[in-house]
Short mmCIF file of C-alpha atoms in Angstrom, two decimals:
data_model
loop_
_atom_site.label_atom_id
_atom_site.label_comp_id
_atom_site.label_asym_id
_atom_site.label_seq_id
_atom_site.Cartn_x
_atom_site.Cartn_y
_atom_site.Cartn_z
CA MET B 6 -17.28 11.27 -17.20
CA THR B 7 -19.95 11.47 -14.47
CA SER B 8 -20.93 9.44 -11.43
CA THR B 9 -23.14 7.26 -13.60
CA THR B 10 -20.47 6.53 -16.22
CA LEU B 11 -19.07 3.09 -15.53
CA ALA B 12 -17.81 1.63 -18.74
CA THR B 13 -17.17 2.06 -22.36
CA GLY B 14 -18.91 -0.97 -23.81
CA ALA B 15 -18.04 -3.89 -21.57
CA ARG B 16 -14.79 -2.23 -20.51
CA LEU B 17 -14.45 -0.13 -17.37
CA ASP B 18 -13.71 3.48 -18.33
CA ARG B 19 -9.92 3.83 -18.11
CA ARG B 20 -10.25 7.48 -17.07
CA LEU B 21 -12.09 6.31 -13.98
CA VAL B 22 -9.44 3.65 -13.30
CA ALA B 23 -6.70 6.28 -13.67
CA VAL B 24 -8.40 8.62 -11.19
CA MET B 25 -8.73 5.77 -8.67
CA ALA B 26 -5.05 4.87 -9.13
CA VAL B 27 -3.97 8.47 -8.53
CA ALA B 28 -6.20 8.68 -5.46
CA CYS B 29 -4.68 5.49 -4.05
CA GLY B 30 -1.14 6.76 -4.53
CA ALA B 31 -1.87 10.19 -3.06
CA ALA B 32 -3.75 8.82 -0.03
CA VAL B 33 -1.18 6.19 0.92
CA ALA B 34 1.60 8.78 0.55
CA ASN B 35 0.12 10.60 3.56
CA LEU B 36 1.63 7.87 5.77
CA TYR B 37 5.17 8.51 4.53
CA TYR B 38 5.54 12.27 4.09
CA ALA B 39 6.74 12.80 7.67
CA GLN B 40 9.46 10.14 7.62
CA PRO B 41 12.29 12.16 5.99
CA LEU B 42 11.26 15.25 8.01
CA LEU B 43 11.52 13.76 11.51
CA ARG B 44 14.78 15.48 12.47
CA THR B 45 13.50 18.82 11.17
CA ILE B 46 10.21 18.39 13.06
CA ALA B 47 12.13 17.50 16.23
CA GLY B 48 14.09 20.73 15.92
CA ALA B 49 10.97 22.80 15.27
CA PHE B 50 9.26 21.60 18.45
CA GLY B 51 12.35 21.14 20.62
CA THR B 52 11.86 17.39 21.03
CA SER B 53 14.28 14.50 20.68
CA ASP B 54 14.65 12.45 17.51
CA GLY B 55 13.11 9.53 19.41
CA THR B 56 10.03 11.53 20.29
CA ALA B 57 9.66 12.77 16.71
CA GLY B 58 9.96 9.16 15.56
CA LEU B 59 6.71 8.43 17.39
CA LEU B 60 4.94 9.98 14.38
CA VAL B 61 5.84 6.85 12.43
CA THR B 62 4.49 4.64 15.20
CA VAL B 63 1.28 6.69 15.38
CA SER B 64 0.76 6.38 11.62
CA GLN B 65 1.22 2.61 11.72
CA VAL B 66 -1.01 1.99 14.73
CA PHE B 67 -3.88 4.16 13.54
CA TYR B 68 -3.70 2.88 9.97
CA ALA B 69 -4.12 -0.61 11.41
CA ILE B 70 -7.12 0.61 13.42
CA GLY B 71 -8.64 2.05 10.26
CA LEU B 72 -8.06 -1.22 8.42
CA ILE B 73 -9.97 -3.16 11.06
CA LEU B 74 -12.78 -0.73 11.83
CA LEU B 75 -13.37 1.30 8.66
CA VAL B 76 -12.46 -0.79 5.61
CA PRO B 77 -15.17 -3.46 6.23
CA LEU B 78 -17.73 -0.63 5.98
CA GLY B 79 -17.16 -0.76 2.24
CA ASP B 80 -19.36 -3.89 2.24
CA LEU B 81 -22.07 -2.18 4.31
CA VAL B 82 -22.56 1.37 2.98
CA ASP B 83 -22.38 3.27 -0.31
CA ARG B 84 -18.65 3.27 -1.10
CA ARG B 85 -18.81 6.56 -2.99
CA ARG B 86 -20.18 8.39 0.03
CA LEU B 87 -17.76 6.63 2.41
CA ILE B 88 -14.75 7.53 0.26
CA ALA B 89 -15.77 11.19 0.00
CA ARG B 90 -16.28 11.52 3.76
CA LEU B 91 -12.97 9.88 4.63
CA LEU B 92 -11.10 12.17 2.23
CA ALA B 93 -12.83 15.22 3.71
CA ILE B 94 -11.75 14.23 7.24
CA CYS B 95 -8.26 13.43 5.98
CA THR B 96 -8.05 16.91 4.46
CA LEU B 97 -8.92 18.49 7.81
CA GLY B 98 -6.30 16.35 9.55
CA LEU B 99 -3.60 17.48 7.12
CA ILE B 100 -4.56 21.13 7.60
CA VAL B 101 -4.14 20.70 11.36
CA MET B 102 -0.75 19.04 10.80
CA ALA B 103 0.37 21.97 8.67
CA ALA B 104 -0.65 24.51 11.32
CA ALA B 105 0.03 22.51 14.52
CA PRO B 106 1.54 24.71 17.26
CA SER B 107 2.67 21.73 19.34
CA PHE B 108 4.04 18.26 18.78
CA ALA B 109 1.12 16.68 20.66
CA LEU B 110 -1.39 18.27 18.28
CA LEU B 111 0.74 17.25 15.30
CA ALA B 112 0.71 13.62 16.49
CA GLY B 113 -3.04 13.73 17.12
CA ALA B 114 -3.67 15.05 13.62
CA MET B 115 -1.36 12.36 12.23
CA ALA B 116 -3.58 9.76 13.90
CA VAL B 117 -6.63 11.19 12.09
CA VAL B 118 -4.79 11.29 8.76
CA ALA B 119 -3.51 7.72 9.09
CA THR B 120 -6.92 6.34 10.07
CA THR B 121 -8.71 7.97 7.14
CA SER B 122 -5.96 7.14 4.64
CA VAL B 123 -7.32 3.58 4.63
CA VAL B 124 -9.60 4.97 1.92
CA VAL B 125 -6.96 3.34 -0.31
CA GLN B 126 -8.15 -0.08 0.78
CA ILE B 127 -11.74 0.83 -0.05
CA LEU B 128 -10.84 2.09 -3.53
CA VAL B 129 -8.97 -1.07 -4.59
CA PRO B 130 -11.84 -3.54 -3.97
CA PHE B 131 -14.29 -0.96 -5.35
CA ALA B 132 -12.34 -0.95 -8.61
CA SER B 133 -12.34 -4.74 -8.71
CA THR B 134 -16.12 -4.95 -8.28
CA LEU B 135 -16.73 -2.35 -11.00
CA ALA B 136 -14.55 -4.27 -13.49
CA ALA B 137 -15.83 -7.15 -15.57
CA GLU B 138 -14.48 -10.58 -14.66
CA SER B 139 -12.39 -10.64 -17.85
CA GLU B 140 -10.48 -7.46 -16.93
CA ARG B 141 -10.42 -7.57 -13.13
CA GLY B 142 -6.72 -8.42 -12.90
CA GLN B 143 -5.75 -5.66 -15.31
CA VAL B 144 -7.81 -3.05 -13.45
CA VAL B 145 -6.46 -4.11 -10.05
CA GLY B 146 -2.94 -3.96 -11.53
CA ILE B 147 -3.40 -0.36 -12.64
CA VAL B 148 -4.85 0.78 -9.32
CA MET B 149 -2.18 -1.07 -7.33
CA SER B 150 0.54 0.57 -9.43
CA GLY B 151 -0.80 3.91 -8.27
CA LEU B 152 -0.67 2.74 -4.67
CA LEU B 153 2.95 1.55 -4.85
CA THR B 154 3.95 4.72 -6.70
CA GLY B 155 2.66 6.75 -3.76
CA ILE B 156 4.64 4.65 -1.28
CA LEU B 157 7.88 4.90 -3.26
CA LEU B 158 7.71 8.59 -4.19
CA ALA B 159 6.31 10.07 -0.96
CA ARG B 160 9.64 10.36 0.86
CA THR B 161 11.43 11.86 -2.14
CA VAL B 162 8.72 14.43 -2.81
CA SER B 163 8.48 15.33 0.87
CA GLY B 164 12.20 15.88 1.23
CA LEU B 165 12.45 18.03 -1.89
CA LEU B 166 9.42 20.17 -1.02
CA ALA B 167 10.50 20.64 2.58
CA GLY B 168 13.94 21.70 1.42
CA ALA B 169 12.40 24.34 -0.83
CA ALA B 170 9.53 25.66 1.32
CA GLY B 171 9.77 24.21 4.84
CA TRP B 172 8.35 21.07 6.40
CA ARG B 173 4.81 22.46 6.86
CA ALA B 174 4.48 23.04 3.10
CA MET B 175 4.26 19.31 2.46
CA PHE B 176 1.13 18.97 4.56
CA VAL B 177 -0.46 22.03 2.96
CA VAL B 178 0.07 20.52 -0.48
CA ALA B 179 -1.20 17.14 0.71
CA ALA B 180 -4.36 18.75 2.09
CA VAL B 181 -5.04 20.45 -1.25
CA ILE B 182 -4.52 17.16 -3.09
CA MET B 183 -6.94 15.31 -0.79
CA ALA B 184 -9.58 18.03 -1.14
CA VAL B 185 -9.35 18.03 -4.94
CA LEU B 186 -9.43 14.23 -5.15
CA GLY B 187 -12.40 14.08 -2.80
CA ALA B 188 -14.36 16.42 -5.05
CA VAL B 189 -13.33 14.58 -8.22
CA LEU B 190 -14.15 11.14 -6.84
CA TRP B 191 -17.53 12.34 -5.59
CA ARG B 192 -18.28 13.38 -9.16
CA VAL B 193 -16.94 10.38 -11.09
CA LEU B 194 -17.50 7.38 -8.83
CA PRO B 195 -20.74 5.50 -9.43
CA ARG B 196 -23.44 5.21 -6.81
CA THR B 197 -23.72 1.59 -5.74
CA ALA B 198 -26.07 -0.29 -3.45
CA PRO B 199 -24.38 -1.66 -0.31
CA PRO B 200 -23.52 -5.32 -1.00
CA ALA B 201 -24.27 -6.47 2.57
CA SER B 202 -26.96 -5.71 5.15
CA LEU B 203 -25.35 -7.10 8.30
CA PRO B 204 -25.14 -5.27 11.62
CA TYR B 205 -21.74 -3.56 11.98
CA ARG B 206 -20.52 -5.85 14.77
CA ARG B 207 -21.50 -8.92 12.80
CA LEU B 208 -19.71 -7.49 9.77
CA LEU B 209 -16.46 -7.32 11.72
CA VAL B 210 -16.87 -10.88 12.97
CA THR B 211 -17.31 -12.15 9.41
CA VAL B 212 -13.78 -10.96 8.55
CA ALA B 213 -12.38 -13.60 10.90
CA GLU B 214 -14.89 -16.15 9.57
CA LEU B 215 -13.73 -15.54 5.99
CA VAL B 216 -10.13 -16.14 7.06
CA ARG B 217 -11.19 -19.32 8.84
CA ASP B 218 -13.25 -20.69 5.95
CA GLU B 219 -11.29 -19.65 2.84
CA ALA B 220 -8.01 -21.51 2.30
CA LEU B 221 -7.29 -19.39 -0.79
CA LEU B 222 -7.49 -16.24 1.32
CA ARG B 223 -5.18 -17.65 3.99
CA ARG B 224 -2.55 -18.65 1.44
CA ARG B 225 -2.66 -15.28 -0.30
CA MET B 226 -2.41 -13.55 3.07
CA ALA B 227 0.78 -15.54 3.69
CA TYR B 228 2.21 -14.54 0.29
CA GLY B 229 1.36 -10.92 1.01
CA ALA B 230 2.86 -10.90 4.51
CA LEU B 231 6.12 -12.51 3.38
CA GLY B 232 6.38 -10.27 0.32
CA PHE B 233 5.79 -7.04 2.22
CA ALA B 234 8.20 -8.18 4.92
CA GLY B 235 10.90 -8.29 2.26
CA PHE B 236 9.80 -4.94 0.86
CA THR B 237 10.07 -3.12 4.19
CA LEU B 238 13.24 -5.04 5.05
CA VAL B 239 15.12 -3.53 2.11
CA TRP B 240 13.67 -0.01 2.34
CA THR B 241 14.36 0.12 6.09
CA THR B 242 18.05 -0.71 5.68
CA ILE B 243 19.11 0.51 2.26
CA ALA B 244 19.70 4.05 3.53
CA PHE B 245 22.33 2.62 5.91
CA LEU B 246 24.09 0.88 3.02
CA LEU B 247 24.00 3.84 0.64
CA SER B 248 25.10 6.42 3.20
CA ASP B 249 28.21 4.40 4.16
CA ALA B 250 31.38 3.88 2.15
CA PRO B 251 31.91 3.27 -0.73
CA PHE B 252 28.79 5.27 -1.67
CA GLY B 253 28.45 8.07 0.86
CA PHE B 254 25.18 9.31 -0.67
CA GLY B 255 23.03 12.02 0.91
CA GLU B 256 19.31 11.75 1.68
CA THR B 257 18.18 13.27 -1.62
CA THR B 258 20.28 10.87 -3.69
CA ILE B 259 19.15 7.90 -1.62
CA GLY B 260 15.54 8.94 -2.18
CA LEU B 261 16.06 8.72 -5.93
CA PHE B 262 16.57 4.97 -5.63
CA GLY B 263 12.80 4.78 -5.17
CA LEU B 264 12.58 5.39 -8.93
CA ALA B 265 14.07 1.93 -9.47
CA GLY B 266 11.20 0.52 -7.47
CA LEU B 267 8.77 2.38 -9.71
CA ALA B 268 10.17 0.65 -12.78
CA GLY B 269 9.52 -2.71 -11.18
CA ALA B 270 6.05 -1.72 -10.04
CA PHE B 271 4.93 -0.63 -13.48
CA GLY B 272 6.47 -3.73 -15.02
CA ALA B 273 4.23 -5.86 -12.80
CA GLN B 274 1.08 -4.09 -13.98
CA GLY B 275 0.74 -6.39 -16.99
CA LEU B 276 0.54 -9.47 -14.78
CA GLY B 277 -3.12 -8.73 -14.24
CA ARG B 278 -3.74 -9.73 -17.86
CA LEU B 279 -2.15 -13.14 -17.18
CA ALA B 280 -4.50 -13.64 -14.26
CA ASP B 281 -7.48 -12.62 -16.40
CA SER B 282 -6.48 -15.23 -18.99
CA GLY B 283 -6.30 -18.04 -16.41
CA HIS B 284 -2.52 -18.14 -15.87
CA GLY B 285 -2.52 -16.83 -12.32
CA ARG B 286 -0.76 -19.81 -10.74
CA PRO B 287 2.35 -19.89 -13.01
CA ALA B 288 2.46 -16.08 -12.88
CA THR B 289 2.55 -16.30 -9.08
CA GLY B 290 5.49 -18.68 -9.26
CA LEU B 291 7.24 -16.24 -11.61
CA VAL B 292 6.93 -13.25 -9.29
CA LEU B 293 7.87 -15.21 -6.18
CA GLY B 294 10.94 -16.44 -8.05
CA ALA B 295 11.78 -12.85 -8.99
CA ILE B 296 11.68 -11.85 -5.32
CA LEU B 297 14.09 -14.65 -4.39
CA ALA B 298 16.40 -13.74 -7.29
CA SER B 299 16.38 -10.10 -6.23
CA TRP B 300 17.93 -10.99 -2.90
CA GLY B 301 20.74 -12.84 -4.64
CA VAL B 302 21.43 -9.80 -6.82
CA LEU B 303 21.29 -7.43 -3.84
CA ALA B 304 23.62 -9.65 -1.80
CA LEU B 305 26.23 -9.51 -4.57
CA SER B 306 25.86 -5.75 -5.05
CA ALA B 307 27.04 -4.25 -1.78
CA SER B 308 29.41 -1.98 -3.74
CA SER B 309 27.59 -1.68 -7.08
CA VAL B 310 24.95 0.97 -7.82
CA ALA B 311 23.87 -0.85 -10.99
CA GLY B 312 23.45 -4.10 -9.09
CA ILE B 313 21.41 -2.46 -6.34
CA VAL B 314 19.15 -0.82 -8.92
CA LEU B 315 18.62 -4.16 -10.68
CA GLY B 316 17.87 -5.87 -7.38
CA LEU B 317 15.33 -3.22 -6.44
CA VAL B 318 13.63 -3.50 -9.83
CA LEU B 319 13.32 -7.27 -9.43
CA LEU B 320 12.12 -7.01 -5.83
CA ASP B 321 9.44 -4.43 -6.48
CA PHE B 322 8.35 -6.24 -9.65
CA GLY B 323 7.87 -9.39 -7.60
CA VAL B 324 6.15 -7.76 -4.62
CA GLN B 325 3.83 -5.66 -6.77
CA GLY B 326 3.09 -8.60 -9.08
CA GLN B 327 2.26 -10.82 -6.13
CA ASN B 328 -0.15 -8.19 -4.80
CA VAL B 329 -1.91 -7.86 -8.16
CA LEU B 330 -2.26 -11.62 -8.59
CA SER B 331 -3.34 -12.22 -4.99
CA GLN B 332 -5.99 -9.53 -5.04
CA HIS B 333 -7.31 -10.92 -8.32
CA VAL B 334 -7.79 -14.23 -6.48
CA ILE B 335 -9.34 -12.92 -3.27
CA TYR B 336 -11.78 -10.61 -5.07
CA GLY B 337 -13.00 -13.68 -6.88
CA LEU B 338 -14.47 -14.82 -3.54
CA GLY B 339 -17.47 -12.57 -4.15
CA ALA B 340 -18.15 -8.87 -4.67
CA GLU B 341 -20.16 -8.84 -1.44
CA ASN B 342 -16.98 -9.77 0.48
CA ALA B 343 -14.52 -7.46 -1.31
CA SER B 344 -13.89 -4.98 1.50
CA ARG B 345 -13.69 -7.64 4.18
CA VAL B 346 -11.18 -9.81 2.33
CA THR B 347 -9.21 -6.61 1.74
CA THR B 348 -9.15 -6.01 5.50
CA ALA B 349 -7.80 -9.51 6.08
CA TYR B 350 -5.26 -9.39 3.26
CA VAL B 351 -3.90 -5.90 3.91
CA THR B 352 -3.73 -6.46 7.66
CA SER B 353 -1.53 -9.50 7.01
CA ASN B 354 0.63 -7.35 4.72
CA PHE B 355 0.85 -4.69 7.41
CA LEU B 356 1.92 -7.20 10.08
CA GLY B 357 4.48 -8.70 7.73
CA GLY B 358 5.83 -5.24 6.93
CA ALA B 359 6.17 -4.37 10.62
CA LEU B 360 8.07 -7.60 11.27
CA GLY B 361 10.24 -7.00 8.21
CA SER B 362 11.17 -3.52 9.37
CA ALA B 363 12.10 -4.79 12.84
CA ALA B 364 14.03 -7.72 11.37
CA GLY B 365 15.92 -5.34 9.09
CA SER B 366 17.15 -3.24 11.99
CA VAL B 367 18.25 -6.33 13.92
CA ALA B 368 19.91 -7.94 10.88
CA TRP B 369 21.80 -4.77 9.99
CA GLY B 370 23.14 -4.47 13.52
CA ALA B 371 24.11 -8.14 13.62
CA GLY B 372 25.75 -8.59 10.22
CA GLY B 373 25.22 -5.62 7.94
CA TRP B 374 23.94 -5.90 4.39
CA SER B 375 24.78 -9.61 4.06
CA ALA B 376 22.58 -10.45 7.04
CA VAL B 377 19.75 -8.31 5.66
CA CYS B 378 19.88 -10.14 2.34
CA ALA B 379 19.97 -13.53 4.09
CA VAL B 380 16.80 -12.70 6.03
CA GLY B 381 15.14 -11.46 2.83
CA ALA B 382 16.09 -14.63 0.98
CA VAL B 383 14.55 -16.76 3.73
CA THR B 384 11.21 -14.91 3.50
CA ALA B 385 11.22 -15.31 -0.29
CA ALA B 386 12.08 -19.00 -0.07
CA LEU B 387 9.20 -19.60 2.35
CA SER B 388 6.81 -18.06 -0.19
CA LEU B 389 8.09 -20.36 -2.92
CA VAL B 390 7.69 -23.39 -0.68
CA LEU B 391 4.06 -22.39 -0.05
CA TRP B 392 3.51 -22.00 -3.77
CA LEU B 393 5.03 -25.39 -4.57
CA THR B 394 2.79 -27.08 -2.01
CA ASP B 395 -0.38 -25.31 -3.26
CA ARG B 396 -2.79 -27.95 -4.50
#
């Protein structure tokens, strides 16, 4: 497979799709490696837990900046070259994180890593534009499964590796992974002509214009925001539930619950085929219904491991399925707009996730797990109402 190999017959080479999926998962994981290590990092630099927690804030803020300023460039320049350069800079940022002698330098390097990790959101639309119309949903489903796998496994892998070799080891390994993937993607990704020739400032303005003009995009942005709000709501609070009685689980055991999310994520991969065959609307109703059902299961499972696992499977199946189906729709708005609609869609997801995380903390403090599930059910119900009113 070389940079000029795109397809086998009319079908996009699945080896290329697999490499892009792995790259998405590995790049997005960079945002989450530090989260289970915050207390250890605080001890290493003599800072408070609150100060160490600023690493999470830095990653969120600078990822959002990258979404707005860098992802639209995928419609303006050769995506292969852009991806390779971002991964090279990300590698350097991770090396600095691994060797940082001070917390300030660690946070600065985290900002660089988070900004360049938006390469994920350049790879996903790139995959959709390389795929034929008849397989676009399936290809997006595979690549998105890689992305969600990275989100769900990052904390578990980070905790295990740090326990075995120290917290800096995780960033050394991540730097090696980024360097290897950068070289591989430079070799296998095709060279493509930039789909747009607008000035950079005008390119950014057209993101807002697309949101204004495309009702389909706005609706899918709403689905994405509400879905990711529920996703972050549960993963922000579930550690509180599982560490309390009757469970009393430790961090490593709690991290293993991410495997339940993986089962749901991979189950949703096949929904892309439904979208390709013209059944995207009923499939959307199915996954939104699964999200609502998951909150009912989770609400009834405050003392049941099996129930919690089932609820997580349903939730992540629904959230991942919604993402696959929505991105199938928005990439149908034109290959020349793929990166810009990604900026709009993922930014809405990001904002929904931030609100979901904050709502989870408030709900847990106000009424525990029952309140968390009530908030989650409301977000899911709103999505279903939007779907029912979609004409």
